[in-house]
Structures are given as C-alpha cells and as structure tokens.
Short mmCIF file of C-alpha atoms in Angstrom, two decimals:
data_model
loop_
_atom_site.label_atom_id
_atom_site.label_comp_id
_atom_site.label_asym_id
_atom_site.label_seq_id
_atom_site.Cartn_x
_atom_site.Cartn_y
_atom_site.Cartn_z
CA UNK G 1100 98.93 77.63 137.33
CA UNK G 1101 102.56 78.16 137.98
CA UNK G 1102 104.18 81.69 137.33
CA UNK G 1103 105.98 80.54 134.77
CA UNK G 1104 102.93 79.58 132.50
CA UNK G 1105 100.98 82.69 133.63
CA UNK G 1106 103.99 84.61 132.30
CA UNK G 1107 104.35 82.58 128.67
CA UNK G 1108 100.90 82.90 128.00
CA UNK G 1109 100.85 87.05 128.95
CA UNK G 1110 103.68 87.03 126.43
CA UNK G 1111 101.99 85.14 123.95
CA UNK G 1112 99.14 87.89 124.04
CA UNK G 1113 101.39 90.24 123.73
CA UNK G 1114 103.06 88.64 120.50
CA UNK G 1115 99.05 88.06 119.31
CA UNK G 1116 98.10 91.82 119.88
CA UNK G 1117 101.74 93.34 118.41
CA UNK G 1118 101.02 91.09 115.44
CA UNK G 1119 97.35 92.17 114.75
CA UNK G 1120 97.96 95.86 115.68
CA UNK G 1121 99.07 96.57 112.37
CA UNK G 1122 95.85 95.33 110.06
CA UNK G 1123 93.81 96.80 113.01
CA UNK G 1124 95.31 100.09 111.98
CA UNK G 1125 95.43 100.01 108.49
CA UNK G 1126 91.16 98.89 108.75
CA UNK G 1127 90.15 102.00 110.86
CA UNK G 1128 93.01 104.72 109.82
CA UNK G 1129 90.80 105.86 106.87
CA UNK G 1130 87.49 106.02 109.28
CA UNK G 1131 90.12 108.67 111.62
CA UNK G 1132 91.39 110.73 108.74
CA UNK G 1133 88.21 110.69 107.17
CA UNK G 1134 86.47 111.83 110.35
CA UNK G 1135 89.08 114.29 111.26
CA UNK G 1136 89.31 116.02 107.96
CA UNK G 1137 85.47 116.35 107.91
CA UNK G 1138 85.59 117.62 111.03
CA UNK G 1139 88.29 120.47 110.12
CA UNK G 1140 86.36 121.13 107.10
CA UNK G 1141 83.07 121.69 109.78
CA UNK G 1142 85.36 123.38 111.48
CA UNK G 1143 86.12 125.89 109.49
CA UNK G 1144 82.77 126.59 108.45
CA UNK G 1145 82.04 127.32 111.94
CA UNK G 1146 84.47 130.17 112.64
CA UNK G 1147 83.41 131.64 108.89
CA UNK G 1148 79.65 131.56 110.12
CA UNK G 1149 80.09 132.89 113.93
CA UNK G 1150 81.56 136.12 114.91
CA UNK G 1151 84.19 135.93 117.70
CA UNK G 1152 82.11 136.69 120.15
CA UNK G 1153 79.45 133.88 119.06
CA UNK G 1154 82.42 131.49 118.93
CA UNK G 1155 83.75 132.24 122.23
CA UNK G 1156 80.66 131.37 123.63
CA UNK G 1157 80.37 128.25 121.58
CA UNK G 1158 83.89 127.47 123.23
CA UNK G 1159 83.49 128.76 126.75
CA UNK G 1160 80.05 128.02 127.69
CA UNK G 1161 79.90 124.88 125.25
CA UNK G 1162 76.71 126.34 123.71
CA UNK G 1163 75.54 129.12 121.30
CA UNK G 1164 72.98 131.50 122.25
CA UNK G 1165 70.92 132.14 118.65
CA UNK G 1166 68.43 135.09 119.41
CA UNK G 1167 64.84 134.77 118.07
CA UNK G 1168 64.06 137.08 114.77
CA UNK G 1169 60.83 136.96 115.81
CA UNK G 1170 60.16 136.97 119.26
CA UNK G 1171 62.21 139.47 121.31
CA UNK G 1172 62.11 137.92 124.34
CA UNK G 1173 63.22 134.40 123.24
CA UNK G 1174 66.75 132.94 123.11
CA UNK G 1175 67.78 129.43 120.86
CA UNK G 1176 70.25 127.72 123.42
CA UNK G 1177 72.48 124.98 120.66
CA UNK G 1178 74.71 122.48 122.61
CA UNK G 1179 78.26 122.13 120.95
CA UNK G 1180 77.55 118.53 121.23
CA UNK G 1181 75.12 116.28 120.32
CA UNK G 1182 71.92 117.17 122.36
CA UNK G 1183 68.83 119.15 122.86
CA UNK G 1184 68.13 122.85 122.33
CA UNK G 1185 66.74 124.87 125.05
CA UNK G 1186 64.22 127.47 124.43
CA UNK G 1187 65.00 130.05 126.75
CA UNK G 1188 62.36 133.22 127.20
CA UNK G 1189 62.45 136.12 129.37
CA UNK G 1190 65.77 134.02 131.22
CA UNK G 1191 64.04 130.92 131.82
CA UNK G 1192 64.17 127.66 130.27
CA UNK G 1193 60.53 126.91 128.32
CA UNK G 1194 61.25 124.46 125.98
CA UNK G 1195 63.59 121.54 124.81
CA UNK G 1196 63.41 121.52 121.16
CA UNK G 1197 64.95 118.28 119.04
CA UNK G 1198 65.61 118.24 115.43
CA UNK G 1199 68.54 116.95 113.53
CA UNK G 1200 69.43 116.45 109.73
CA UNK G 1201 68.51 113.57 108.23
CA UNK G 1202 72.14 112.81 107.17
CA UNK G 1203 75.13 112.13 109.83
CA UNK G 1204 77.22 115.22 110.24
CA UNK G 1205 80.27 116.47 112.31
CA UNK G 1206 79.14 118.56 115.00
CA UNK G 1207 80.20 121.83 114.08
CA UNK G 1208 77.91 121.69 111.00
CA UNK G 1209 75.05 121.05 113.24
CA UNK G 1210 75.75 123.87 115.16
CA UNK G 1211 75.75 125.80 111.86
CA UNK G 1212 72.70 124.43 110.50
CA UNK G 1213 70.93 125.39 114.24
CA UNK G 1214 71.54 128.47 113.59
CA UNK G 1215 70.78 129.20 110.05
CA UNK G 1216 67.40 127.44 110.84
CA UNK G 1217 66.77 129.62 113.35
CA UNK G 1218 67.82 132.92 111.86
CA UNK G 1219 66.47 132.59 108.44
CA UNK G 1220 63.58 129.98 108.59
CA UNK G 1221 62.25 129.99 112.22
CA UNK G 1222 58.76 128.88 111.44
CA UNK G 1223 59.59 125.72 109.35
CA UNK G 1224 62.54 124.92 112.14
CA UNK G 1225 59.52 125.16 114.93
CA UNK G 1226 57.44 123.11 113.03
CA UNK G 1227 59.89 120.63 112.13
CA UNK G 1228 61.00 120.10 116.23
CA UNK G 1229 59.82 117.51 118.65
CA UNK G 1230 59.11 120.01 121.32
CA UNK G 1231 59.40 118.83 124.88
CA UNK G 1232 57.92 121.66 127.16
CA UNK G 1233 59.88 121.99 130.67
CA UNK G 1234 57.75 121.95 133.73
CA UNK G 1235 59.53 123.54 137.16
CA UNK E 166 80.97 130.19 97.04
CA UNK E 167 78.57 126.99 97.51
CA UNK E 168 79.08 124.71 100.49
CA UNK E 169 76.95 121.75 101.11
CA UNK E 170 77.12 119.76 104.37
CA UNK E 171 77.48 116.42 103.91
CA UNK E 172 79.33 113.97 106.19
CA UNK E 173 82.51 114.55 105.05
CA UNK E 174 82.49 118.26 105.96
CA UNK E 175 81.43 120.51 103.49
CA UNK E 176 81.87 120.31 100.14
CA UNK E 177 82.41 123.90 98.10
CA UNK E 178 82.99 124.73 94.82
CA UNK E 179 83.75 128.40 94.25
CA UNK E 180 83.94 131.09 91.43
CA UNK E 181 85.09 134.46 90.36
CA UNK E 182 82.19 136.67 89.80
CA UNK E 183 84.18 139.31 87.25
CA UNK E 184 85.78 136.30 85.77
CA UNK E 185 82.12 134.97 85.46
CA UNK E 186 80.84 138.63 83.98
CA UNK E 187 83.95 138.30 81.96
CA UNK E 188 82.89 135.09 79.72
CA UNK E 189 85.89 132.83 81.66
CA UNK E 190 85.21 129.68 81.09
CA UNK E 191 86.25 127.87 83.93
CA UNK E 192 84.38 130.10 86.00
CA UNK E 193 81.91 129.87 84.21
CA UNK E 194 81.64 126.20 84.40
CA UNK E 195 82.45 126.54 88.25
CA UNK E 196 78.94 128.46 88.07
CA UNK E 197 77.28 125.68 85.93
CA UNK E 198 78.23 123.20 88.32
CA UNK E 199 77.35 124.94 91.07
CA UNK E 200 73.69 125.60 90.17
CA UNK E 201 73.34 122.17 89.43
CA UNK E 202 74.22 121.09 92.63
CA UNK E 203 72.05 123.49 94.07
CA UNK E 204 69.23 122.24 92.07
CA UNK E 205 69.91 118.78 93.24
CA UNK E 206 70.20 119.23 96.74
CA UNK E 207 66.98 121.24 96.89
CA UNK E 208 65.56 118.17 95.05
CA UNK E 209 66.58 116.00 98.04
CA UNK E 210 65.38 118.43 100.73
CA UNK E 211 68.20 120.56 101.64
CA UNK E 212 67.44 124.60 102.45
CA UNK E 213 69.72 127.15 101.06
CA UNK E 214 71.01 129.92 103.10
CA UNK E 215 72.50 133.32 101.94
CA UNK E 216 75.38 134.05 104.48
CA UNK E 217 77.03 137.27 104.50
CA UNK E 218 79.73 138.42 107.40
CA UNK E 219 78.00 140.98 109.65
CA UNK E 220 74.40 140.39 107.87
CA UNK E 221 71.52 138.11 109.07
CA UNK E 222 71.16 134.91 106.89
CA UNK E 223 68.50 134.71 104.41
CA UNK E 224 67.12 131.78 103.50
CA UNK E 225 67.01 131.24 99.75
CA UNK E 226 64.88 129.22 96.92
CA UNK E 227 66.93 130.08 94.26
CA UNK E 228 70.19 129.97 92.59
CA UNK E 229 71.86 133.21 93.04
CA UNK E 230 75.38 133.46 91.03
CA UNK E 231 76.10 137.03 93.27
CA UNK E 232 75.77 135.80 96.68
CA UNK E 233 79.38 136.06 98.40
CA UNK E 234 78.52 132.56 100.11
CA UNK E 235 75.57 130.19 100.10
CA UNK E 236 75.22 126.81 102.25
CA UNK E 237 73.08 124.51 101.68
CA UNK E 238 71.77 122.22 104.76
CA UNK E 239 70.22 119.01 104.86
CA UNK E 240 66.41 118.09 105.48
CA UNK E 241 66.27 118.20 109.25
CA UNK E 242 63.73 116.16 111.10
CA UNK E 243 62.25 116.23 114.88
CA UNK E 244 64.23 113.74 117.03
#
C-alpha cells in the first residue's frame, strides 16, 4: 500500500471519528453527570457521617477502621472501593466479610452504609455476610 | 432530615421541627412525605439509622419526626 493511500484512509478515520464524536457525547453525557452528581451527593453524606479524623483515614489509608460495639477487641476494616471487609481482632486479620446492598450505589454510600451496619445493627450485618475466614 | 440512598446519591427531604410544632403547613407536609417514604422503604427492606454528630448511630424501626437526621439504607446481601 503506497503512503499516499495509508495517509487518505488515516484521514478518512479521522473525518469518521470527528463526525461521530458528537452523538457519542450527547448518548453518554447524561450517564457522566448523572454519575458525578450522585457521587457528590454520596459525597457529601460521607463527610456529614465521618468525623475528620475517620475521613482522613478513609482518604489516607483508603479504608475506614469501624470499631466493634460489641467486641472490644475487634476492628471493621471498609475499603473506599469496591471490595471486601477485613475483620481485624487483637491486630490481626481473622476474617473477610462480603455484603453489599441489593441496589447499585456510589461508593461513598457504601462506605456509609458499612458503617451504620456495623455500629447500630452488628448482629443482622454478621449474619447477613458471606464470611471468608483467613488462614496464615 | 431523611436521606435515602439510592443510586443517584441520596435523596433528602427536610423539615423545620418548630415550624412543624407550629402547624406550618409546608413543613408539615415535608413531615407527611417524609414518613411515607420511610414507611415505603422499610416495606422494601431498607434499615433506618438515627445519626447524630458526635453520638453512636441507632438503628431505628420507626418514624421519628425529632431525629436531627435519619438515613435509610438498602437491604444488603452477602456477596
């Protein structure tokens, strides 16, 4: 193929792609705004629920350390992210615990709802888990 | 306040509690509408939460027009 066809036909790519760019836009733009304003909104929530020192952590480390209201000894590690939580006791890791809601939320929320679980309705959040016990 | 997680963030609708002790309507309403919604997202699953800045969360079965702010979480599941 000669340079001058390998050049026409980048170009005509180019003229394909700068021509569907704008529909391709205007189809996912309300998915980004949508997501991004929910995830303000979870946001915000957040930072009303922690105390700065809680959010630090959440920020720093990339996971919130939830103590146990009924077990001294026992520490609720949430991710930030999507992923398990680690049931740490007396400093070692125990247990991976995974629950999630049944309806798709930003992360913060989840985060939140960790938390609250753990804090105010332990038992139920226990039974609820898959538990995954860690063996050294 | 009431603030319910759904995927969108959270929704809230809030309220003036002397407006409410006061007979205002629209907070009044505001309190209407809120109960309702609590009502039907306990329906569905969801677990209410008292949250209070500086005071341990307390989970909660019913509607409580006083509470400074109350979420309301989905039904969680083991994954």
């Amino acid at each position: 193929m000669s340079l001058i066809t390998q050049v026409l036909t980048a170009l005509g790519w180019i003229v394909v792609l700068l021509a569907i760019s704008p529909m391709v836009w205007l189809i996912v733009q309300p998915y980004f705004k949508g997501w991004s304003r929910a995830e303000r909104r979870a946001a915000d929530l957040l930072r009303d629920t922690l105390t700065p020192e809680q959010f630090r952590q959440l920020v720093w480390r990339g996971y919130l350390e939830v103590p146990s209201p009924t077990e001294p000894q026992r520490v609720y590690r949430v991710p930030r992210t999507k992923g398990y939580i680690q049931v740490i006791e007396n400093g070692r890791a125990v247990m991976r615990l995974c629950v999630q809601p049944v309806e798709s939320l930003p992360d913060a929320d989840v985060v939140v709802l960790h938390k609250l679980m753990i804090e105010a309705n332990e038992e139920n959040y226990l039974q609820k888990a898959n538990k995954y016990v860690c063996i050294d | 306040m009431i603030r319910v997680m759904s995927r969108r963030g959270d929704d809230r609708i809030t309220w003036d509690e002397q407006k409410v002790l006061a007979g205002d309507p629209e907070a009044t309403a505001a309190v209407r509408e809120a109960e309702r919604i609590f009502a039907q997202e306990r329906a569905k699953g969801a677990t209410a939460f008292r949250v209070e800045p500086g005071k341990p969360s307390q989970r909660i079965d019913q509607f409580d027009q006083t509470a400074e702010q109350i979420v309301m979480v989905p039904r969680v599941v083991g994954g």
